[in-house]
């Protein structure tokens, strides 16, 4: 009986060793190490967070949320200009990605660029397991420019649902509640 146990253990260890050795090396870095050129190219927006949820999130989760929320908007701005949904796929849930992929694609790259300058994120609901956040961005300030020349500023009120999946927060739903043009 001991011999069968040791033989099985050796076969399993040999199998695990061969799986690790023969697996092709991955050239893609994990998302928490990889450099994101889209996020680096965007100016950092000011993000103010207010908690109105019955469940108070831990400080580390709020810091992660603020960082990832800025990255989500950098990729949404890139999506607005280029309609490249693959660039920000790690910041969208599967359902949001399916929604984006069904939209019609423009024939040419847009000449209008958009940057987010400020966010006033009000967290209305936070799950006990720190995986779901429902919030309102009540003062989302967006600047639009054409070929580097300022065109207009918009102040938006946006409702968002964010899910924590894998290493970062992902956008699951977004609805523009109010939109008005303001003076810069």
mmCIF file with all atom_site columns, C-alpha atoms in Angstrom:
data_model
loop_
_atom_site.group_PDB
_atom_site.id
_atom_site.type_symbol
_atom_site.label_atom_id
_atom_site.label_alt_id
_atom_site.label_comp_id
_atom_site.label_asym_id
_atom_site.label_entity_id
_atom_site.label_seq_id
_atom_site.pdbx_PDB_ins_code
_atom_site.Cartn_x
_atom_site.Cartn_y
_atom_site.Cartn_z
_atom_site.occupancy
_atom_site.B_iso_or_equiv
_atom_site.pdbx_formal_charge
_atom_site.auth_seq_id
_atom_site.auth_comp_id
_atom_site.auth_asym_id
_atom_site.auth_atom_id
_atom_site.pdbx_PDB_model_num
ATOM 1   C CA . UNK A 1 1   ? 0.000   0.000  0.000   1.00 0.00 ? 1   UNK A CA 1
ATOM 2   C CA . UNK A 1 2   ? 2.878   2.381  0.837   1.00 0.00 ? 2   UNK A CA 1
ATOM 3   C CA . UNK A 1 3   ? 4.531   1.584  -2.455  1.00 0.00 ? 3   UNK A CA 1
ATOM 4   C CA . UNK A 1 4   ? 1.374   2.511  -4.422  1.00 0.00 ? 4   UNK A CA 1
ATOM 5   C CA . UNK A 1 5   ? 1.093   5.799  -2.503  1.00 0.00 ? 5   UNK A CA 1
ATOM 6   C CA . UNK A 1 6   ? 4.742   6.751  -3.160  1.00 0.00 ? 6   UNK A CA 1
ATOM 7   C CA . UNK A 1 7   ? 4.463   5.747  -6.817  1.00 0.00 ? 7   UNK A CA 1
ATOM 8   C CA . UNK A 1 8   ? 1.330   7.921  -7.253  1.00 0.00 ? 8   UNK A CA 1
ATOM 9   C CA . UNK A 1 9   ? 3.023   10.834 -5.484  1.00 0.00 ? 9   UNK A CA 1
ATOM 10  C CA . UNK A 1 10  ? 6.108   10.567 -7.711  1.00 0.00 ? 10  UNK A CA 1
ATOM 11  C CA . UNK A 1 11  ? 3.955   10.418 -10.865 1.00 0.00 ? 11  UNK A CA 1
ATOM 12  C CA . UNK A 1 12  ? 2.004   13.530 -9.774  1.00 0.00 ? 12  UNK A CA 1
ATOM 13  C CA . UNK A 1 13  ? 5.176   15.459 -8.958  1.00 0.00 ? 13  UNK A CA 1
ATOM 14  C CA . UNK A 1 14  ? 6.741   14.435 -12.260 1.00 0.00 ? 14  UNK A CA 1
ATOM 15  C CA . UNK A 1 15  ? 3.597   15.507 -14.113 1.00 0.00 ? 15  UNK A CA 1
ATOM 16  C CA . UNK A 1 16  ? 3.571   18.910 -12.344 1.00 0.00 ? 16  UNK A CA 1
ATOM 17  C CA . UNK A 1 17  ? 7.283   19.412 -13.064 1.00 0.00 ? 17  UNK A CA 1
ATOM 18  C CA . UNK A 1 18  ? 6.841   18.630 -16.754 1.00 0.00 ? 18  UNK A CA 1
ATOM 19  C CA . UNK A 1 19  ? 3.808   20.932 -17.042 1.00 0.00 ? 19  UNK A CA 1
ATOM 20  C CA . UNK A 1 20  ? 5.805   23.811 -15.609 1.00 0.00 ? 20  UNK A CA 1
ATOM 21  C CA . UNK A 1 21  ? 8.935   23.151 -17.676 1.00 0.00 ? 21  UNK A CA 1
ATOM 22  C CA . UNK A 1 22  ? 7.159   22.549 -20.980 1.00 0.00 ? 22  UNK A CA 1
ATOM 23  C CA . UNK A 1 23  ? 4.719   25.489 -20.734 1.00 0.00 ? 23  UNK A CA 1
ATOM 24  C CA . UNK A 1 24  ? 5.569   28.236 -23.228 1.00 0.00 ? 24  UNK A CA 1
ATOM 25  C CA . UNK A 1 25  ? 6.913   31.348 -21.515 1.00 0.00 ? 25  UNK A CA 1
ATOM 26  C CA . UNK A 1 26  ? 4.461   34.218 -21.379 1.00 0.00 ? 26  UNK A CA 1
ATOM 27  C CA . UNK A 1 27  ? 5.754   37.437 -22.901 1.00 0.00 ? 27  UNK A CA 1
ATOM 28  C CA . UNK A 1 28  ? 2.921   39.555 -21.550 1.00 0.00 ? 28  UNK A CA 1
ATOM 29  C CA . UNK A 1 29  ? 3.506   41.099 -18.139 1.00 0.00 ? 29  UNK A CA 1
ATOM 30  C CA . UNK A 1 30  ? 0.771   40.946 -15.481 1.00 0.00 ? 30  UNK A CA 1
ATOM 31  C CA . UNK A 1 31  ? -1.520  43.988 -15.496 1.00 0.00 ? 31  UNK A CA 1
ATOM 32  C CA . UNK A 1 32  ? -0.203  45.316 -12.169 1.00 0.00 ? 32  UNK A CA 1
ATOM 33  C CA . UNK A 1 33  ? 3.384   45.413 -13.564 1.00 0.00 ? 33  UNK A CA 1
ATOM 34  C CA . UNK A 1 34  ? 2.738   46.337 -17.209 1.00 0.00 ? 34  UNK A CA 1
ATOM 35  C CA . UNK A 1 35  ? 3.208   49.955 -18.235 1.00 0.00 ? 35  UNK A CA 1
ATOM 36  C CA . UNK A 1 36  ? 0.038   51.535 -19.593 1.00 0.00 ? 36  UNK A CA 1
ATOM 37  C CA . UNK A 1 37  ? 0.908   54.177 -22.208 1.00 0.00 ? 37  UNK A CA 1
ATOM 38  C CA . UNK A 1 38  ? -2.689  55.424 -22.455 1.00 0.00 ? 38  UNK A CA 1
ATOM 39  C CA . UNK A 1 39  ? -2.881  56.181 -18.730 1.00 0.00 ? 39  UNK A CA 1
ATOM 40  C CA . UNK A 1 40  ? 0.603   57.712 -18.719 1.00 0.00 ? 40  UNK A CA 1
ATOM 41  C CA . UNK A 1 41  ? -0.314  60.059 -21.608 1.00 0.00 ? 41  UNK A CA 1
ATOM 42  C CA . UNK A 1 42  ? -3.418  61.414 -19.823 1.00 0.00 ? 42  UNK A CA 1
ATOM 43  C CA . UNK A 1 43  ? -3.085  64.173 -17.222 1.00 0.00 ? 43  UNK A CA 1
ATOM 44  C CA . UNK A 1 44  ? -4.077  63.012 -13.739 1.00 0.00 ? 44  UNK A CA 1
ATOM 45  C CA . UNK A 1 45  ? -7.606  64.107 -12.862 1.00 0.00 ? 45  UNK A CA 1
ATOM 46  C CA . UNK A 1 46  ? -8.534  65.219 -9.361  1.00 0.00 ? 46  UNK A CA 1
ATOM 47  C CA . UNK A 1 47  ? -10.754 62.569 -7.722  1.00 0.00 ? 47  UNK A CA 1
ATOM 48  C CA . UNK A 1 48  ? -12.736 63.454 -4.606  1.00 0.00 ? 48  UNK A CA 1
ATOM 49  C CA . UNK A 1 49  ? -14.527 60.537 -2.893  1.00 0.00 ? 49  UNK A CA 1
ATOM 50  C CA . UNK A 1 50  ? -17.453 60.833 -0.472  1.00 0.00 ? 50  UNK A CA 1
ATOM 51  C CA . UNK A 1 51  ? -18.923 57.753 1.219   1.00 0.00 ? 51  UNK A CA 1
ATOM 52  C CA . UNK A 1 52  ? -22.669 57.548 1.811   1.00 0.00 ? 52  UNK A CA 1
ATOM 53  C CA . UNK A 1 53  ? -22.793 53.771 1.976   1.00 0.00 ? 53  UNK A CA 1
ATOM 54  C CA . UNK A 1 54  ? -23.874 51.822 5.061   1.00 0.00 ? 54  UNK A CA 1
ATOM 55  C CA . UNK A 1 55  ? -20.748 49.686 4.578   1.00 0.00 ? 55  UNK A CA 1
ATOM 56  C CA . UNK A 1 56  ? -17.604 51.784 4.945   1.00 0.00 ? 56  UNK A CA 1
ATOM 57  C CA . UNK A 1 57  ? -14.845 50.537 2.634   1.00 0.00 ? 57  UNK A CA 1
ATOM 58  C CA . UNK A 1 58  ? -11.303 50.089 3.937   1.00 0.00 ? 58  UNK A CA 1
ATOM 59  C CA . UNK A 1 59  ? -8.763  52.797 3.099   1.00 0.00 ? 59  UNK A CA 1
ATOM 60  C CA . UNK A 1 60  ? -6.740  50.420 0.889   1.00 0.00 ? 60  UNK A CA 1
ATOM 61  C CA . UNK A 1 61  ? -9.821  49.614 -1.213  1.00 0.00 ? 61  UNK A CA 1
ATOM 62  C CA . UNK A 1 62  ? -10.603 53.318 -1.607  1.00 0.00 ? 62  UNK A CA 1
ATOM 63  C CA . UNK A 1 63  ? -7.044  54.035 -2.754  1.00 0.00 ? 63  UNK A CA 1
ATOM 64  C CA . UNK A 1 64  ? -7.273  51.192 -5.292  1.00 0.00 ? 64  UNK A CA 1
ATOM 65  C CA . UNK A 1 65  ? -10.686 52.477 -6.449  1.00 0.00 ? 65  UNK A CA 1
ATOM 66  C CA . UNK A 1 66  ? -9.399  56.036 -6.927  1.00 0.00 ? 66  UNK A CA 1
ATOM 67  C CA . UNK A 1 67  ? -6.381  54.819 -8.902  1.00 0.00 ? 67  UNK A CA 1
ATOM 68  C CA . UNK A 1 68  ? -8.401  52.458 -11.093 1.00 0.00 ? 68  UNK A CA 1
ATOM 69  C CA . UNK A 1 69  ? -11.208 54.998 -11.619 1.00 0.00 ? 69  UNK A CA 1
ATOM 70  C CA . UNK A 1 70  ? -8.693  57.415 -13.117 1.00 0.00 ? 70  UNK A CA 1
ATOM 71  C CA . UNK A 1 71  ? -7.372  54.633 -15.359 1.00 0.00 ? 71  UNK A CA 1
ATOM 72  C CA . UNK A 1 72  ? -10.905 53.700 -16.445 1.00 0.00 ? 72  UNK A CA 1
ATOM 73  C CA . UNK A 1 73  ? -11.569 57.278 -17.538 1.00 0.00 ? 73  UNK A CA 1
ATOM 74  C CA . UNK A 1 74  ? -8.223  57.489 -19.339 1.00 0.00 ? 74  UNK A CA 1
ATOM 75  C CA . UNK A 1 75  ? -9.281  54.445 -21.369 1.00 0.00 ? 75  UNK A CA 1
ATOM 76  C CA . UNK A 1 76  ? -12.798 55.823 -21.908 1.00 0.00 ? 76  UNK A CA 1
ATOM 77  C CA . UNK A 1 77  ? -11.254 59.028 -23.261 1.00 0.00 ? 77  UNK A CA 1
ATOM 78  C CA . UNK A 1 78  ? -9.026  56.940 -25.540 1.00 0.00 ? 78  UNK A CA 1
ATOM 79  C CA . UNK A 1 79  ? -12.099 54.975 -26.619 1.00 0.00 ? 79  UNK A CA 1
ATOM 80  C CA . UNK A 1 80  ? -13.912 58.246 -27.391 1.00 0.00 ? 80  UNK A CA 1
ATOM 81  C CA . UNK A 1 81  ? -11.114 59.351 -29.691 1.00 0.00 ? 81  UNK A CA 1
ATOM 82  C CA . UNK A 1 82  ? -10.106 56.083 -31.373 1.00 0.00 ? 82  UNK A CA 1
ATOM 83  C CA . UNK A 1 83  ? -12.978 53.623 -30.789 1.00 0.00 ? 83  UNK A CA 1
ATOM 84  C CA . UNK A 1 84  ? -10.336 51.019 -29.883 1.00 0.00 ? 84  UNK A CA 1
ATOM 85  C CA . UNK A 1 85  ? -12.145 48.771 -27.394 1.00 0.00 ? 85  UNK A CA 1
ATOM 86  C CA . UNK A 1 86  ? -9.250  46.328 -27.024 1.00 0.00 ? 86  UNK A CA 1
ATOM 87  C CA . UNK A 1 87  ? -6.902  48.891 -25.463 1.00 0.00 ? 87  UNK A CA 1
ATOM 88  C CA . UNK A 1 88  ? -8.883  49.099 -22.216 1.00 0.00 ? 88  UNK A CA 1
ATOM 89  C CA . UNK A 1 89  ? -10.285 45.593 -22.001 1.00 0.00 ? 89  UNK A CA 1
ATOM 90  C CA . UNK A 1 90  ? -8.820  44.978 -18.531 1.00 0.00 ? 90  UNK A CA 1
ATOM 91  C CA . UNK A 1 91  ? -10.913 47.883 -17.220 1.00 0.00 ? 91  UNK A CA 1
ATOM 92  C CA . UNK A 1 92  ? -14.268 46.673 -18.621 1.00 0.00 ? 92  UNK A CA 1
ATOM 93  C CA . UNK A 1 93  ? -16.388 43.740 -17.469 1.00 0.00 ? 93  UNK A CA 1
ATOM 94  C CA . UNK A 1 94  ? -17.448 41.145 -20.005 1.00 0.00 ? 94  UNK A CA 1
ATOM 95  C CA . UNK A 1 95  ? -20.955 42.626 -20.347 1.00 0.00 ? 95  UNK A CA 1
ATOM 96  C CA . UNK A 1 96  ? -19.632 46.169 -20.856 1.00 0.00 ? 96  UNK A CA 1
ATOM 97  C CA . UNK A 1 97  ? -17.127 44.864 -23.406 1.00 0.00 ? 97  UNK A CA 1
ATOM 98  C CA . UNK A 1 98  ? -19.957 43.083 -25.309 1.00 0.00 ? 98  UNK A CA 1
ATOM 99  C CA . UNK A 1 99  ? -21.968 46.317 -25.263 1.00 0.00 ? 99  UNK A CA 1
ATOM 100 C CA . UNK A 1 100 ? -19.023 48.282 -26.671 1.00 0.00 ? 100 UNK A CA 1
ATOM 101 C CA . UNK A 1 101 ? -18.318 45.718 -29.370 1.00 0.00 ? 101 UNK A CA 1
ATOM 102 C CA . UNK A 1 102 ? -21.887 46.001 -30.744 1.00 0.00 ? 102 UNK A CA 1
ATOM 103 C CA . UNK A 1 103 ? -21.562 49.741 -31.380 1.00 0.00 ? 103 UNK A CA 1
ATOM 104 C CA . UNK A 1 104 ? -20.947 50.892 -34.953 1.00 0.00 ? 104 UNK A CA 1
ATOM 105 C CA . UNK A 1 105 ? -17.334 51.810 -35.639 1.00 0.00 ? 105 UNK A CA 1
ATOM 106 C CA . UNK A 1 106 ? -16.423 55.123 -37.288 1.00 0.00 ? 106 UNK A CA 1
ATOM 107 C CA . UNK A 1 107 ? -14.525 55.103 -40.562 1.00 0.00 ? 107 UNK A CA 1
ATOM 108 C CA . UNK A 1 108 ? -11.692 57.352 -39.375 1.00 0.00 ? 108 UNK A CA 1
ATOM 109 C CA . UNK A 1 109 ? -10.004 58.329 -36.152 1.00 0.00 ? 109 UNK A CA 1
ATOM 110 C CA . UNK A 1 110 ? -11.727 61.255 -34.442 1.00 0.00 ? 110 UNK A CA 1
ATOM 111 C CA . UNK A 1 111 ? -9.969  64.597 -34.485 1.00 0.00 ? 111 UNK A CA 1
ATOM 112 C CA . UNK A 1 112 ? -11.605 65.585 -31.198 1.00 0.00 ? 112 UNK A CA 1
ATOM 113 C CA . UNK A 1 113 ? -9.834  64.591 -28.005 1.00 0.00 ? 113 UNK A CA 1
ATOM 114 C CA . UNK A 1 114 ? -11.367 64.481 -24.536 1.00 0.00 ? 114 UNK A CA 1
ATOM 115 C CA . UNK A 1 115 ? -9.729  64.748 -21.118 1.00 0.00 ? 115 UNK A CA 1
ATOM 116 C CA . UNK A 1 116 ? -11.277 64.397 -17.686 1.00 0.00 ? 116 UNK A CA 1
ATOM 117 C CA . UNK A 1 117 ? -10.183 67.065 -15.216 1.00 0.00 ? 117 UNK A CA 1
ATOM 118 C CA . UNK A 1 118 ? -12.156 66.408 -12.036 1.00 0.00 ? 118 UNK A CA 1
ATOM 119 C CA . UNK A 1 119 ? -14.379 63.786 -10.443 1.00 0.00 ? 119 UNK A CA 1
ATOM 120 C CA . UNK A 1 120 ? -16.637 64.008 -7.402  1.00 0.00 ? 120 UNK A CA 1
ATOM 121 C CA . UNK A 1 121 ? -17.403 60.343 -6.709  1.00 0.00 ? 121 UNK A CA 1
ATOM 122 C CA . UNK A 1 122 ? -20.210 59.685 -4.216  1.00 0.00 ? 122 UNK A CA 1
ATOM 123 C CA . UNK A 1 123 ? -20.312 56.025 -3.163  1.00 0.00 ? 123 UNK A CA 1
ATOM 124 C CA . UNK A 1 124 ? -23.925 55.025 -2.503  1.00 0.00 ? 124 UNK A CA 1
ATOM 125 C CA . UNK A 1 125 ? -23.465 51.296 -2.065  1.00 0.00 ? 125 UNK A CA 1
ATOM 126 C CA . UNK A 1 126 ? -20.425 49.186 -1.197  1.00 0.00 ? 126 UNK A CA 1
ATOM 127 C CA . UNK A 1 127 ? -20.646 45.424 -0.858  1.00 0.00 ? 127 UNK A CA 1
ATOM 128 C CA . UNK A 1 128 ? -19.496 43.615 2.278   1.00 0.00 ? 128 UNK A CA 1
ATOM 129 C CA . UNK A 1 129 ? -16.971 41.600 0.273   1.00 0.00 ? 129 UNK A CA 1
ATOM 130 C CA . UNK A 1 130 ? -15.404 44.761 -1.270  1.00 0.00 ? 130 UNK A CA 1
ATOM 131 C CA . UNK A 1 131 ? -16.202 43.603 -4.820  1.00 0.00 ? 131 UNK A CA 1
ATOM 132 C CA . UNK A 1 132 ? -19.091 45.870 -5.907  1.00 0.00 ? 132 UNK A CA 1
ATOM 133 C CA . UNK A 1 133 ? -19.395 49.650 -5.806  1.00 0.00 ? 133 UNK A CA 1
ATOM 134 C CA . UNK A 1 134 ? -22.348 51.724 -6.993  1.00 0.00 ? 134 UNK A CA 1
ATOM 135 C CA . UNK A 1 135 ? -21.600 55.421 -7.184  1.00 0.00 ? 135 UNK A CA 1
ATOM 136 C CA . UNK A 1 136 ? -22.483 58.734 -8.755  1.00 0.00 ? 136 UNK A CA 1
ATOM 137 C CA . UNK A 1 137 ? -19.835 60.955 -10.260 1.00 0.00 ? 137 UNK A CA 1
ATOM 138 C CA . UNK A 1 138 ? -21.697 64.178 -9.555  1.00 0.00 ? 138 UNK A CA 1
ATOM 139 C CA . UNK A 1 139 ? -19.140 66.627 -10.965 1.00 0.00 ? 139 UNK A CA 1
ATOM 140 C CA . UNK A 1 140 ? -17.345 64.990 -13.868 1.00 0.00 ? 140 UNK A CA 1
ATOM 141 C CA . UNK A 1 141 ? -15.579 67.800 -15.726 1.00 0.00 ? 141 UNK A CA 1
ATOM 142 C CA . UNK A 1 142 ? -14.602 66.974 -19.315 1.00 0.00 ? 142 UNK A CA 1
ATOM 143 C CA . UNK A 1 143 ? -12.628 69.162 -21.709 1.00 0.00 ? 143 UNK A CA 1
ATOM 144 C CA . UNK A 1 144 ? -12.900 68.715 -25.460 1.00 0.00 ? 144 UNK A CA 1
ATOM 145 C CA . UNK A 1 145 ? -10.196 69.885 -27.867 1.00 0.00 ? 145 UNK A CA 1
ATOM 146 C CA . UNK A 1 146 ? -9.731  69.718 -31.622 1.00 0.00 ? 146 UNK A CA 1
ATOM 147 C CA . UNK A 1 147 ? -6.119  69.401 -32.778 1.00 0.00 ? 147 UNK A CA 1
ATOM 148 C CA . UNK A 1 148 ? -4.902  70.774 -29.441 1.00 0.00 ? 148 UNK A CA 1
ATOM 149 C CA . UNK A 1 149 ? -7.189  73.816 -29.476 1.00 0.00 ? 149 UNK A CA 1
ATOM 150 C CA . UNK A 1 150 ? -9.782  74.050 -26.690 1.00 0.00 ? 150 UNK A CA 1
ATOM 151 C CA . UNK A 1 151 ? -13.404 73.696 -27.846 1.00 0.00 ? 151 UNK A CA 1
ATOM 152 C CA . UNK A 1 152 ? -15.669 73.334 -24.805 1.00 0.00 ? 152 UNK A CA 1
ATOM 153 C CA . UNK A 1 153 ? -16.057 72.017 -21.257 1.00 0.00 ? 153 UNK A CA 1
ATOM 154 C CA . UNK A 1 154 ? -18.872 69.820 -19.985 1.00 0.00 ? 154 UNK A CA 1
ATOM 155 C CA . UNK A 1 155 ? -20.025 69.171 -16.460 1.00 0.00 ? 155 UNK A CA 1
ATOM 156 C CA . UNK A 1 156 ? -21.658 65.752 -16.255 1.00 0.00 ? 156 UNK A CA 1
ATOM 157 C CA . UNK A 1 157 ? -23.439 63.741 -13.630 1.00 0.00 ? 157 UNK A CA 1
ATOM 158 C CA . UNK A 1 158 ? -22.757 60.045 -14.244 1.00 0.00 ? 158 UNK A CA 1
ATOM 159 C CA . UNK A 1 159 ? -23.978 56.925 -12.446 1.00 0.00 ? 159 UNK A CA 1
ATOM 160 C CA . UNK A 1 160 ? -21.515 54.016 -12.458 1.00 0.00 ? 160 UNK A CA 1
ATOM 161 C CA . UNK A 1 161 ? -21.347 50.421 -11.282 1.00 0.00 ? 161 UNK A CA 1
ATOM 162 C CA . UNK A 1 162 ? -17.853 49.097 -10.697 1.00 0.00 ? 162 UNK A CA 1
ATOM 163 C CA . UNK A 1 163 ? -16.814 45.505 -10.022 1.00 0.00 ? 163 UNK A CA 1
ATOM 164 C CA . UNK A 1 164 ? -13.497 44.358 -8.578  1.00 0.00 ? 164 UNK A CA 1
ATOM 165 C CA . UNK A 1 165 ? -12.285 41.500 -10.780 1.00 0.00 ? 165 UNK A CA 1
ATOM 166 C CA . UNK A 1 166 ? -8.772  40.119 -10.835 1.00 0.00 ? 166 UNK A CA 1
ATOM 167 C CA . UNK A 1 167 ? -6.302  42.889 -10.052 1.00 0.00 ? 167 UNK A CA 1
ATOM 168 C CA . UNK A 1 168 ? -8.396  45.996 -10.575 1.00 0.00 ? 168 UNK A CA 1
ATOM 169 C CA . UNK A 1 169 ? -11.793 47.668 -10.624 1.00 0.00 ? 169 UNK A CA 1
ATOM 170 C CA . UNK A 1 170 ? -13.738 47.312 -13.857 1.00 0.00 ? 170 UNK A CA 1
ATOM 171 C CA . UNK A 1 171 ? -16.577 49.326 -15.329 1.00 0.00 ? 171 UNK A CA 1
ATOM 172 C CA . UNK A 1 172 ? -19.818 47.332 -15.480 1.00 0.00 ? 172 UNK A CA 1
ATOM 173 C CA . UNK A 1 173 ? -22.376 50.065 -16.182 1.00 0.00 ? 173 UNK A CA 1
ATOM 174 C CA . UNK A 1 174 ? -22.377 53.786 -16.905 1.00 0.00 ? 174 UNK A CA 1
ATOM 175 C CA . UNK A 1 175 ? -25.284 56.154 -17.414 1.00 0.00 ? 175 UNK A CA 1
ATOM 176 C CA . UNK A 1 176 ? -25.110 59.884 -18.051 1.00 0.00 ? 176 UNK A CA 1
ATOM 177 C CA . UNK A 1 177 ? -27.734 61.439 -15.774 1.00 0.00 ? 177 UNK A CA 1
ATOM 178 C CA . UNK A 1 178 ? -27.126 65.108 -16.525 1.00 0.00 ? 178 UNK A CA 1
ATOM 179 C CA . UNK A 1 179 ? -24.957 66.970 -19.014 1.00 0.00 ? 179 UNK A CA 1
ATOM 180 C CA . UNK A 1 180 ? -24.342 70.707 -19.372 1.00 0.00 ? 180 UNK A CA 1
ATOM 181 C CA . UNK A 1 181 ? -21.788 72.906 -21.096 1.00 0.00 ? 181 UNK A CA 1
ATOM 182 C CA . UNK A 1 182 ? -19.838 75.188 -18.746 1.00 0.00 ? 182 UNK A CA 1
ATOM 183 C CA . UNK A 1 183 ? -17.256 77.923 -19.091 1.00 0.00 ? 183 UNK A CA 1
ATOM 184 C CA . UNK A 1 184 ? -13.704 76.801 -18.285 1.00 0.00 ? 184 UNK A CA 1
#
